[in-house]
XYZ file of C-alpha atoms in Angstrom:
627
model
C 0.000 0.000 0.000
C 2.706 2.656 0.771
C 4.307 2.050 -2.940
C 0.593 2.702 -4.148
C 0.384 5.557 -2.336
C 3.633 7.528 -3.109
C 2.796 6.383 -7.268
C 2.804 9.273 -9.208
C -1.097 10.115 -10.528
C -1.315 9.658 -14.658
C -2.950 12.231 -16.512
C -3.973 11.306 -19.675
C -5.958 13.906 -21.320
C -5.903 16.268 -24.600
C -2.404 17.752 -22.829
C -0.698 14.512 -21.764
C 2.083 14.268 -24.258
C 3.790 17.252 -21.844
C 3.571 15.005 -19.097
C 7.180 14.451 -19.734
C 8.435 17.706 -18.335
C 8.447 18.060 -14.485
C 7.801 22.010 -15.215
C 4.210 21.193 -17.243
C 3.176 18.440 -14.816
C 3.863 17.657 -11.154
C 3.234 14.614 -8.925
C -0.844 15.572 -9.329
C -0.341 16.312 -12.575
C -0.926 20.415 -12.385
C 1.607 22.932 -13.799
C 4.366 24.819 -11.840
C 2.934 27.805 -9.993
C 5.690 29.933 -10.633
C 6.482 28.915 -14.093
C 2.557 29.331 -15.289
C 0.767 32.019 -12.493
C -1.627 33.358 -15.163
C -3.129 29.263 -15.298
C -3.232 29.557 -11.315
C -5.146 32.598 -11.436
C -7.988 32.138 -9.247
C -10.928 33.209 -11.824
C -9.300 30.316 -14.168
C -11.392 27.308 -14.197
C -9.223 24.338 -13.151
C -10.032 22.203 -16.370
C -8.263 25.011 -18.047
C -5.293 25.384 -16.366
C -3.715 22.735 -17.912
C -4.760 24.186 -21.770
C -3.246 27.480 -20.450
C 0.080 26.249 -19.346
C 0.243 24.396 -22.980
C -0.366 27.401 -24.485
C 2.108 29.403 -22.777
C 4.802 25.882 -23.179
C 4.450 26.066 -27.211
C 4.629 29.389 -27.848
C 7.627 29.505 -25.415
C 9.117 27.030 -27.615
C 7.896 28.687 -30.851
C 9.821 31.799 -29.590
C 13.494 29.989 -28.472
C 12.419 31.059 -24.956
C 11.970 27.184 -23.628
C 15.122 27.160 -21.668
C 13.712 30.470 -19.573
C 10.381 27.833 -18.473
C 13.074 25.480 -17.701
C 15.183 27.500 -15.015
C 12.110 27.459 -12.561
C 13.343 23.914 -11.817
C 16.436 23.155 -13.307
C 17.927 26.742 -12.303
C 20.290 29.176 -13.985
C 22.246 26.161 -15.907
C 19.244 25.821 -17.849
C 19.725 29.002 -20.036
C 22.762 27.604 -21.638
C 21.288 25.249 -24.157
C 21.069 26.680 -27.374
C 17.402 27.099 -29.326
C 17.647 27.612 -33.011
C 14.200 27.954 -34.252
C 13.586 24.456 -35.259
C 10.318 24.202 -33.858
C 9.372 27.727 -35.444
C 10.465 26.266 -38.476
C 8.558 23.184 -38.238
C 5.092 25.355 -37.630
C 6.025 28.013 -40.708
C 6.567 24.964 -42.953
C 3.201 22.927 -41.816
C 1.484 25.996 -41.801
C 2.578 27.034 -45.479
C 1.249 23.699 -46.898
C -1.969 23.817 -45.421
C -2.895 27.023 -46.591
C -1.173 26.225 -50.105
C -0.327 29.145 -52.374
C -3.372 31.379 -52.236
C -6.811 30.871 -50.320
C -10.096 31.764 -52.292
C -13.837 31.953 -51.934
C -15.784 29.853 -54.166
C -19.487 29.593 -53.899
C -21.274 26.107 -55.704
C -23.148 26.649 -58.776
C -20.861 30.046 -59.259
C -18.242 30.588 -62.540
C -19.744 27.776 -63.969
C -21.683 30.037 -66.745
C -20.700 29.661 -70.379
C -20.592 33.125 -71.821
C -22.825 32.246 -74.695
C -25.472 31.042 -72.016
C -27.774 32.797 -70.462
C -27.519 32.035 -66.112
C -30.629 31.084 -64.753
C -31.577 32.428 -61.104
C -29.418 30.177 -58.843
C -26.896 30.418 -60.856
C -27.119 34.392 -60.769
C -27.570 34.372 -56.887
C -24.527 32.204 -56.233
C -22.001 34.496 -58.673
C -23.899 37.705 -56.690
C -23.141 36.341 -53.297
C -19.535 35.192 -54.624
C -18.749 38.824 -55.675
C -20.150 40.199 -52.713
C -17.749 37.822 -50.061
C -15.123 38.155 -52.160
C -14.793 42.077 -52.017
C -15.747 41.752 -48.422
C -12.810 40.144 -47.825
C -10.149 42.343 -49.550
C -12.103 45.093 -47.649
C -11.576 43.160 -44.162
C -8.001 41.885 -44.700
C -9.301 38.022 -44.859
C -6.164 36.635 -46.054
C -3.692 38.230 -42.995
C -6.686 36.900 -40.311
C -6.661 33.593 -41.721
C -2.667 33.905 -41.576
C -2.729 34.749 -37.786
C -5.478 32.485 -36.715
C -3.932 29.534 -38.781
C -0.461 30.131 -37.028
C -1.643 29.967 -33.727
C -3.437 26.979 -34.370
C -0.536 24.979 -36.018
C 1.634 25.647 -33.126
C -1.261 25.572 -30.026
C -3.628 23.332 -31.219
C -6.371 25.667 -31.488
C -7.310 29.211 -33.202
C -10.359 31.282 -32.915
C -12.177 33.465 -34.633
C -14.407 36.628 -33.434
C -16.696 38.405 -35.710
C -19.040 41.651 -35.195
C -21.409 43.889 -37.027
C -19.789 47.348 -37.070
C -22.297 50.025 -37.585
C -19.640 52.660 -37.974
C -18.209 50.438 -41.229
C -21.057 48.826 -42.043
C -19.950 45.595 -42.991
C -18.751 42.479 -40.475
C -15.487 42.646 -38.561
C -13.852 39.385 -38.013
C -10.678 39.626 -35.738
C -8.094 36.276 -35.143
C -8.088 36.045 -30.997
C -5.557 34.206 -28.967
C -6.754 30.768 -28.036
C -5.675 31.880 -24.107
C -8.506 34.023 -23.838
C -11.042 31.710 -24.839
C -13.605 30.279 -22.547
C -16.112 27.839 -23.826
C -18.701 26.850 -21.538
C -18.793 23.044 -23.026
C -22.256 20.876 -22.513
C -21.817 17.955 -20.285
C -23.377 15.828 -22.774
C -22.915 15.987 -26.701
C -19.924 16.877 -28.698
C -19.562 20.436 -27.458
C -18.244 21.488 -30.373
C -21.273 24.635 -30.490
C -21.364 25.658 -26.775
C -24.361 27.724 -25.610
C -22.040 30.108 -23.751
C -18.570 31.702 -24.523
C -16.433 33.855 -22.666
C -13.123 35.911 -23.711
C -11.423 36.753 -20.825
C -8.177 38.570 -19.856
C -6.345 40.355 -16.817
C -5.689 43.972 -17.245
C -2.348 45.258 -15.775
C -1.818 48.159 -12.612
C -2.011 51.626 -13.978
C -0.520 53.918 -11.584
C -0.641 56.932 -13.765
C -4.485 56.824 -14.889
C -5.120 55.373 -10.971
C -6.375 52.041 -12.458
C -5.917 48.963 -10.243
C -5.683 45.497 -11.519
C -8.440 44.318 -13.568
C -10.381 41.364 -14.915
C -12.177 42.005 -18.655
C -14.666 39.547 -19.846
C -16.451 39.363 -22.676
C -19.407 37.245 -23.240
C -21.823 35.442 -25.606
C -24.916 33.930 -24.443
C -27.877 32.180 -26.435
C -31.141 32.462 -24.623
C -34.679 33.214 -25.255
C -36.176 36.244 -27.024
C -36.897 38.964 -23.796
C -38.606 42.449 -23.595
C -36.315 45.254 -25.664
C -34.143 47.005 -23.508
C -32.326 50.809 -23.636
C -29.446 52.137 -22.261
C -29.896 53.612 -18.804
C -28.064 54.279 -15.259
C -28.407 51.904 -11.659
C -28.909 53.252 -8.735
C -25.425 53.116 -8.253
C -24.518 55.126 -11.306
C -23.578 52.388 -13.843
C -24.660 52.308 -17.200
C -26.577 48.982 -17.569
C -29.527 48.274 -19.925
C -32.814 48.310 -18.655
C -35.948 47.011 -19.954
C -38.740 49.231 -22.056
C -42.229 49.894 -20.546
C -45.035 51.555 -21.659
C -48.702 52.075 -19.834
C -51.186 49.484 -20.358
C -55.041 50.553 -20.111
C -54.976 50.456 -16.020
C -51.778 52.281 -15.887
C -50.063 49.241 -15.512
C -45.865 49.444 -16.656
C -45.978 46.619 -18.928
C -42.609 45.563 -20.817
C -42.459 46.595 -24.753
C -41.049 43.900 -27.358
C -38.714 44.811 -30.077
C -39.955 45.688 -33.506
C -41.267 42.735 -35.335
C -41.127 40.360 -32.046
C -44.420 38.671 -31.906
C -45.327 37.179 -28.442
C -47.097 33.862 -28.134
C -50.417 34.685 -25.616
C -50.760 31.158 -24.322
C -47.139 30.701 -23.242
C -45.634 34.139 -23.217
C -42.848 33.806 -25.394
C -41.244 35.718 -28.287
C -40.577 34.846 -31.449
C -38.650 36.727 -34.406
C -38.365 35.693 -37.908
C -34.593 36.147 -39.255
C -33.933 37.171 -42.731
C -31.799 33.752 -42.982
C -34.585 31.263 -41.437
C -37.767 29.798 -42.919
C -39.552 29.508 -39.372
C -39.655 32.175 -36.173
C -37.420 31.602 -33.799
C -37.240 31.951 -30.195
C -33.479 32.504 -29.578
C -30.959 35.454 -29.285
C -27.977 36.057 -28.624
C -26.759 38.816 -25.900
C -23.383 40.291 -25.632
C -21.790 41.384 -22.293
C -18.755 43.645 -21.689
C -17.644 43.736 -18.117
C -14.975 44.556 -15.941
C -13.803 43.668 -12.110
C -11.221 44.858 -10.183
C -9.521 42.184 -9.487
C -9.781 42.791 -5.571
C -13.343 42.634 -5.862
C -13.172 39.117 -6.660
C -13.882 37.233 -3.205
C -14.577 33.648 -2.603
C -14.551 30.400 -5.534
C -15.327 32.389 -8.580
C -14.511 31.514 -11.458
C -14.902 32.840 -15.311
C -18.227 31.706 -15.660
C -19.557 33.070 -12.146
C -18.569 36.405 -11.704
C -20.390 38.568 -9.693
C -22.450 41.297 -12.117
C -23.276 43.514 -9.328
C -19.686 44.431 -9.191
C -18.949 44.642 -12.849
C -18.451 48.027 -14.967
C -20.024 47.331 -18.089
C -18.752 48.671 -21.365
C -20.262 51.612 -23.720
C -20.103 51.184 -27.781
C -19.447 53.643 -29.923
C -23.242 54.259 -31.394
C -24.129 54.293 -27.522
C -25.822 50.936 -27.040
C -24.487 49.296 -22.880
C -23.002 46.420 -23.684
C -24.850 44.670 -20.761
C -26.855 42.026 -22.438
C -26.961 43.426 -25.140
C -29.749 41.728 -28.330
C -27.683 41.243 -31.035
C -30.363 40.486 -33.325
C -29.186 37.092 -34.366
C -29.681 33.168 -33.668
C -25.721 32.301 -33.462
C -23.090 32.914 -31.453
C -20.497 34.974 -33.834
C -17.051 32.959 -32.574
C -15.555 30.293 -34.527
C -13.111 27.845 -33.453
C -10.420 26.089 -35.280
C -9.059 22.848 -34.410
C -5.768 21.995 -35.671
C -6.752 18.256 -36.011
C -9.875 16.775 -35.930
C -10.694 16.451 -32.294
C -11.321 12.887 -30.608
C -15.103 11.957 -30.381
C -16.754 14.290 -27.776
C -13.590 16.393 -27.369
C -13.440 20.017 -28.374
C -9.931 20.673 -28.509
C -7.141 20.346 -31.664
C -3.715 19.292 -30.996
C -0.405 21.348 -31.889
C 1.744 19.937 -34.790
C 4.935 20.271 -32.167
C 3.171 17.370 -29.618
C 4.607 14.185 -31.168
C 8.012 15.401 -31.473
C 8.796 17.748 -28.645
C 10.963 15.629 -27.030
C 12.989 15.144 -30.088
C 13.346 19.030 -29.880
C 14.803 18.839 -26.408
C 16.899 16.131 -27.562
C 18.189 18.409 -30.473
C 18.291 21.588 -27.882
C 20.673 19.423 -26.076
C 23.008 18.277 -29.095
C 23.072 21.947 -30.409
C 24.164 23.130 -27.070
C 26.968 19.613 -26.989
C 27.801 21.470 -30.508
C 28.785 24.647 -29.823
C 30.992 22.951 -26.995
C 32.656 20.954 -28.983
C 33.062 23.664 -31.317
C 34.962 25.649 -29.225
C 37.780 22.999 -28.432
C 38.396 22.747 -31.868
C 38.890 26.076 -32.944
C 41.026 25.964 -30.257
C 42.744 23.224 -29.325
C 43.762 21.576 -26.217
C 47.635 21.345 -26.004
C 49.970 19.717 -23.689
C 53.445 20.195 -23.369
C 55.948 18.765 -21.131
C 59.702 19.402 -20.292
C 59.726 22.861 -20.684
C 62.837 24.931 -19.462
C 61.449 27.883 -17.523
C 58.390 25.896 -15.932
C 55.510 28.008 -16.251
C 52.299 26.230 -15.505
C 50.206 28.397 -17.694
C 51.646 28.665 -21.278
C 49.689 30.861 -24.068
C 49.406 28.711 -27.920
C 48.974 30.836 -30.341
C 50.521 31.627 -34.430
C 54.439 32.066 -33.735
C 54.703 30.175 -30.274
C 57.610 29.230 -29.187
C 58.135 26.578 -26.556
C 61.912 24.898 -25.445
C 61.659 21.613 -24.485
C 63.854 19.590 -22.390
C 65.768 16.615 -23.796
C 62.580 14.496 -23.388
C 60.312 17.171 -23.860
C 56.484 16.709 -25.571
C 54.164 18.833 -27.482
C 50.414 17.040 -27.466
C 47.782 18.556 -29.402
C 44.359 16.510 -28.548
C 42.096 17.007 -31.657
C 38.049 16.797 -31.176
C 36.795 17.190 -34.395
C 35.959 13.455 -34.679
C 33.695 14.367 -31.827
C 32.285 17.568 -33.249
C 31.409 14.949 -36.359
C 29.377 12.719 -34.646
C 28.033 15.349 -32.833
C 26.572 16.932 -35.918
C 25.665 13.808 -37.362
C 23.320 12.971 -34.508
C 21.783 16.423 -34.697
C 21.058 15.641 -38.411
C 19.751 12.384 -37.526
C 17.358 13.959 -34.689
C 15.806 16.164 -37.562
C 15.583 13.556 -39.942
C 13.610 11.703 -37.139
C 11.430 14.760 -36.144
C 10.560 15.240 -39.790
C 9.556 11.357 -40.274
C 7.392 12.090 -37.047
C 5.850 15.016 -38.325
C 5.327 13.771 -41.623
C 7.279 16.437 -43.407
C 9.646 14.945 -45.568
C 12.856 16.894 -46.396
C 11.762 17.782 -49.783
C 9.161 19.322 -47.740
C 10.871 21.332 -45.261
C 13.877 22.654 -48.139
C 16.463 20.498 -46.934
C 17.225 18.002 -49.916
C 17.457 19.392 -53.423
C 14.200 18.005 -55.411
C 16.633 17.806 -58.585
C 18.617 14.680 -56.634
C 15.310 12.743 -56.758
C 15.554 9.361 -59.197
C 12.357 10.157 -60.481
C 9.418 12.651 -60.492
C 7.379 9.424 -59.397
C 9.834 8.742 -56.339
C 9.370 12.263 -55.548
C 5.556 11.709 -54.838
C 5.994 9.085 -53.176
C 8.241 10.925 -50.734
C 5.284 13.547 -50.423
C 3.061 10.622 -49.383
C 2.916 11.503 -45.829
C 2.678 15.239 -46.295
C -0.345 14.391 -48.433
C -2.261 12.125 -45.436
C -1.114 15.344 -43.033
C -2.525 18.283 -45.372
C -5.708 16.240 -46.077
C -6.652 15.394 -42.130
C -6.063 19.101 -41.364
C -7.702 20.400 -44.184
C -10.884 18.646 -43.526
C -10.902 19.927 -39.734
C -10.938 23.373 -41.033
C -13.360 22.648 -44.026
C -16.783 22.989 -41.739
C -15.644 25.986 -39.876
C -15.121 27.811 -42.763
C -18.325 27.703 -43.981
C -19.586 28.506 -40.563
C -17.726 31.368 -40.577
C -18.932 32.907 -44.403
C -21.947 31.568 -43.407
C -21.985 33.756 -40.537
C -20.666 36.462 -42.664
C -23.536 36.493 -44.897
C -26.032 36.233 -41.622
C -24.446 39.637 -40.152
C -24.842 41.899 -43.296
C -28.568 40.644 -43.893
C -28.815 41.637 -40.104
C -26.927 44.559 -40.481
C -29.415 45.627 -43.700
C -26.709 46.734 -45.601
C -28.109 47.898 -48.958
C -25.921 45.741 -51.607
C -27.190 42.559 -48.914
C -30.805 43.295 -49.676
C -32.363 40.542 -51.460
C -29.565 37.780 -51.071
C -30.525 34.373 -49.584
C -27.551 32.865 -47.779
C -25.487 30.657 -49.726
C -22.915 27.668 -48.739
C -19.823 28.949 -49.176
C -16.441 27.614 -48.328
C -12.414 28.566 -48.527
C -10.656 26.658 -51.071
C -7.018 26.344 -50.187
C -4.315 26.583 -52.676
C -1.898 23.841 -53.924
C 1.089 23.041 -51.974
C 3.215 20.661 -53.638
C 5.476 21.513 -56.668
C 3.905 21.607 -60.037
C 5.329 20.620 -63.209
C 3.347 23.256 -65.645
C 4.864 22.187 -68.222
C 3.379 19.028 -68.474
C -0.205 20.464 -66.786
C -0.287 22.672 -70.024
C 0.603 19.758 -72.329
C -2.088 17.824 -70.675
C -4.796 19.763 -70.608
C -3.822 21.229 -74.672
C -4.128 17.185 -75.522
C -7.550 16.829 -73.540
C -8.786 19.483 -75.017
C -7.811 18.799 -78.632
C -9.033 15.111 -78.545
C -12.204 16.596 -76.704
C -11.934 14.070 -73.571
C -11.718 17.632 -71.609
C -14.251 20.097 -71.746
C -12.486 23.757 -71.916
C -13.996 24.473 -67.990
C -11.950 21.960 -66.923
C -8.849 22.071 -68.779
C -8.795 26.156 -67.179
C -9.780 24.833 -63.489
C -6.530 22.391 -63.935
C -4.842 25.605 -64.921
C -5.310 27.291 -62.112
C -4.587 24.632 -59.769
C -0.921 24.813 -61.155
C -0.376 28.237 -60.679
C -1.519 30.166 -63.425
C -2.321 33.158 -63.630
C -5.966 32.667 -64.339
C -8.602 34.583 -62.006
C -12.147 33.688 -63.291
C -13.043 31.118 -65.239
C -16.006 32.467 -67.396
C -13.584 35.369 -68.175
C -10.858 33.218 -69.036
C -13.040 30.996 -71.528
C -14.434 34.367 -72.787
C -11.434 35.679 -74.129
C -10.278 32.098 -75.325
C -13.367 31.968 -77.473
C -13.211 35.378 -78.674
C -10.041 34.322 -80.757
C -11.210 31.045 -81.693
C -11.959 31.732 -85.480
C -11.639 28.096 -86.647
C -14.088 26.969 -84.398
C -16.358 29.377 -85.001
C -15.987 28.577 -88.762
C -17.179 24.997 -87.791
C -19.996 26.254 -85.592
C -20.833 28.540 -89.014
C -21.009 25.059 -91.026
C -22.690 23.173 -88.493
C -25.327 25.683 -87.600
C -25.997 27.840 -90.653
C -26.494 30.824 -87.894
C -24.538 34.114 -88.076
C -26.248 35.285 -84.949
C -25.325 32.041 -82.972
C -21.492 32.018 -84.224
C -21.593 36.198 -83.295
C -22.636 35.258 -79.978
C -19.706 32.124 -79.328
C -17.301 34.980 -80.653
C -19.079 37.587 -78.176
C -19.650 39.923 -81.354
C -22.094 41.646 -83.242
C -23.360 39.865 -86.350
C -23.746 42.036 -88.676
C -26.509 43.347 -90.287
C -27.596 41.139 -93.827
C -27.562 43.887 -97.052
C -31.130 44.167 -98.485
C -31.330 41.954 -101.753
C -32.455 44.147 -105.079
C -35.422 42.807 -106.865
C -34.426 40.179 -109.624
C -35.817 42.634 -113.461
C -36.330 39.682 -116.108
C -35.236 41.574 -119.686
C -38.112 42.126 -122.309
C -38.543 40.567 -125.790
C -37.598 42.763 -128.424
C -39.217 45.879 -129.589
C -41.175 45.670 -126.156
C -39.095 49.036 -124.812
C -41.278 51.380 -126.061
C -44.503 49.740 -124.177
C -42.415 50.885 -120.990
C -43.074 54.362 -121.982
C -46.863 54.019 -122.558
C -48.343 52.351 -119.443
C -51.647 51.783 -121.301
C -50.110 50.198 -124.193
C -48.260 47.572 -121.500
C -51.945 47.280 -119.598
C -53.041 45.909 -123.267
C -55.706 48.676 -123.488
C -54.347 49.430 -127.197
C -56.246 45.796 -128.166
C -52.985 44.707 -129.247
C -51.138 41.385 -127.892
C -48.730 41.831 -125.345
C -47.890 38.300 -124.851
């Protein structure tokens, strides 16, 4: 029983692979206090101190700053091992091949018109809707969010994303937030991958000069039913907090007022709203809250999710709206969270790319700082000399020594490079082993020349992990990309912005780019031959186009142009068809207009031309024969 009780407890959970370092985990499991106070904080629920410390460990690592998390236990020794960037290096490369080359918007049943057809309505409301997301995001910056949300979720596991309607722009915001700051409340039973509740919360630091003391900002999403409209107002205690709308019934009675277009059900007294994006009412909202506590104010077990309101300052907007429950007007919560892999079943959080192979990075910390040891004593070299004449202990080497030896005197020069070889031969071997584990070949990461391959086939099959990596990733990401142009499309129709009006919401998703080399040479050759044979369609042959890096942007404009110049065809068409107006329109020209043909004048017999002069005469009225 007493070797039972002194076992250490095992933690297996989404952060277990840190186990391994006595910083991240100690006998119970729980990180180092001093190495990780912002987990310890007391408003931090304790499942999430764990997923805080992780946090903090990766991007410590990410940032050659592991060895500073390391002195809280192994002291100042600690700070001499050398970091250089391989694990940064290892997230920049995963993270370029899962975004590919360029990122776009594509909406189904969009650029799939032939310019000589006419689109019919879906067709026409999936290229409007395209057009409209697509400047939206070159207005918003899309690309650099995705950039900064994707990073953080290659190297912590997770990334999140936080959208808003701004009146002042009038279009939706969406803004990449750290992972540290997010607070799901997650459903005891189901997937929890759409909590009801989500918090974004931070600690504020002392500010002497503006007399602030430490504070607490959270920020809050809630889905609940449909209540009575509120307005900004003041408590009793001078805060501005929202309070609810009455009016004067028919006895004088303060009843509360619902918001415009709320309909309220008299048998069971609840409210319903119909949303510009749903078929049926609905009875949901969601509110927004914008608090802040003074962190002394905080007494007792409180955590994130139960903090005390009646000691909160809430927040004013810039239109003047409280943010204290605020009805945003919509049926979703407007936060998006990306996994980096696809979560275990009923599990809501991704893992980092770094987890399987941390501990080779420590290992290669370690034989990097062995390295520049080694390197040291072989620039300069250890030297021993005996016999000498004047008997100094201490003798300088250095370009024109001289040294007298005695009759047996010796001169030993001890050479490490031998070591310094194997030394850097196990450091290659550690990232050799770190890439297998990653799946990143070194074609991948840069480090073998792709021209050394045998074979262009060898060379995919090298890629063949990197392949199995991109495609789990990409298809966690897939879904919460269309939740999140989904969501887009919900917040202008809410937001009633005029180039919105009209436009049922659409499936759209974000198409990532290729990431492995492309021969274009023999894409173009391809696609030419499929074309000419006609076992290609000319839609096709351009979509294969642009997967390789062309510089092709739409393709209805792209097979526009390409027709306009495609005279022999159109000669064809011309024989096939008989119809100028049908070849004018495959050439996207005017046909022209036909010449009006003269009337066909049959010549007279002879001696006839004078019965042209005398119309009576060529009426027969003369009783001669005009036959």
């Amino acid at each position: 029983m007493g070797v039972i009780s002194r076992a250490r407890a095992v933690v297996i959970d989404a952060w277990s692979w840190l186990n391994y370092k006595p910083v991240f985990a100690d006998p119970r499991g729980m990180p180092h206090r001093r190495a990780f106070p912002e987990a310890k904080a007391t408003w931090v629920p304790p499942d999430d101190e764990r997923r805080l410390a992780a946090y903090k460990l990766l991007q410590a690592y990410d940032n050659n700053q592991a060895a500073e998390l390391s002195e809280v236990l192994d002291g100042p020794e600690a700070r001499e091992k050398r970091e250089f960037g391989d694990p940064s290096m290892f997230v920049d490369a995963i993270l370029a091949h899962v975004l590919g080359r360029e990122q776009h918007i594509t909406v189904p049943g969009a650029d799939t018109t032939l310019p000589s057809r006419r689109a019919d309505a879906d067709t026409q409301a999936a290229e409007r809707v395209q057009t409209l997301l697509r400047d939206w995001a070159d207005t918003e910056l899309l690309a650099m969010r995705v950039q900064q949300t994707e990073r953080k979720a290659v190297a912590l596991g997770d990334g999140v994303y936080q959208l808003a309607w701004d009146p002042a722009k009038q279009r939706a915001t969406v803004r990449a937030t750290d992972p540290g700051f997010y607070f799901p409340v997650l459903p005891e039973d189901g997937d929890g991958e759409f909590p009801d509740r989500v918090h974004f919360a931070w600690e504020l630091p002392e500010d002497p000069r503006r007399g602030l003391k430490p504070r607490l900002r959270r920020i809050t999403y809630e889905l609940g039913p449909i209540g009575p409209a509120t307005a900004a107002g003041v408590d009793e205690a001078g805060r501005a907090v929202r309070a609810v709308r009455t009016v004067e019934d028919a006895d004088g009675q303060l009843v509360p007022v619902v918001g415009q277009g709320d309909v309220v059900d008299p048998a069971s007294g609840t409210v319903s709203r119909m949303y510009a994006w749903n078929d049926t009412p609905s009875t949901v909202t969601c509110y927004l809250t914008d608090a802040t506590w003074n962190l002394e104010d905080l007494k007792g077990p409180v955590d994130v999710d139960a903090l005390p309101l009646d000691k909160a300052t809430f927040a004013t907007r810039s239109d003047g709206e409280v943010l204290d429950h605020l009805d945003l007007l919509i049926d979703f919560i407007p936060v998006v969270h990306v996994p980096n892999t696809v979560p275990p079943a009923e599990e809501h959080w991704g893992q980092s790319s770094l987890a399987k192979v941390l501990q080779v990075f420590d290992e290669l910390a370690s034989s990097d700082t062995d390295s520049a040891r080694a390197s040291a004593t072989t620039g300069l070299p250890m030297v021993a000399i005996s016999g000498v004449h004047d008997g100094r202990t201490q003798m300088d080497v250095g370009p024109g020594s001289l040294f007298k030896l005695g009759d047996n005197g010796k001169l030993t020069a001890v050479d490490t490079s031998p070591a310094l070889r194997e030394l850097r031969e196990h450091v290659k071997d550690l990232k050799d082993r770190a890439a297998n584990n990653a799946r990143l070949p070194a074609v991948a990461l840069g480090t073998t020349d792709p021209s050394k391959a045998p074979s262009g086939y060898a060379l995919q099959l090298s890629l063949g992990p990197l392949d199995s990596l991109i495609a789990s990733m990409r298809l966690a990401r897939d879904h919460k990309y269309q939740l999140l142009l989904k969501f887009v499309q919900r917040l202008h129709l809410a937001g009633q912005h005029p180039d919105w009006t009209g436009v049922r919401v659409q499936p759209a998703k974000l198409v990532f780019g290729p990431y492995t080399p492309t021969d274009k040479q023999a894409v173009l050759e391809q696609v030419t031959i499929g074309v000419e044979k006609g076992v290609l369609s000319k839609e096709t042959a351009i979509t294969m186009l642009m997967e390789a890096g062309f510089p092709i942007d739409d393709v209805a404009e792209e097979l526009k142009r390409i027709d306009n110049r495609s005279f022999e065809a159109a000669r064809a068409l011309a024989d096939a068809l008989g119809n100028p107006e049908e070849v004018a329109r495959f050439l996207n020209r005017q046909a022209p207009d036909e010449p009006e043909v003269p009337p066909v004048v049959l010549p007279l017999a002879g001696g006839d031309e004078d019965l042209e002069d005398d119309p009576a005469e060529a009426a027969g009225e003369g009783g001669g024969n005009t036959t």
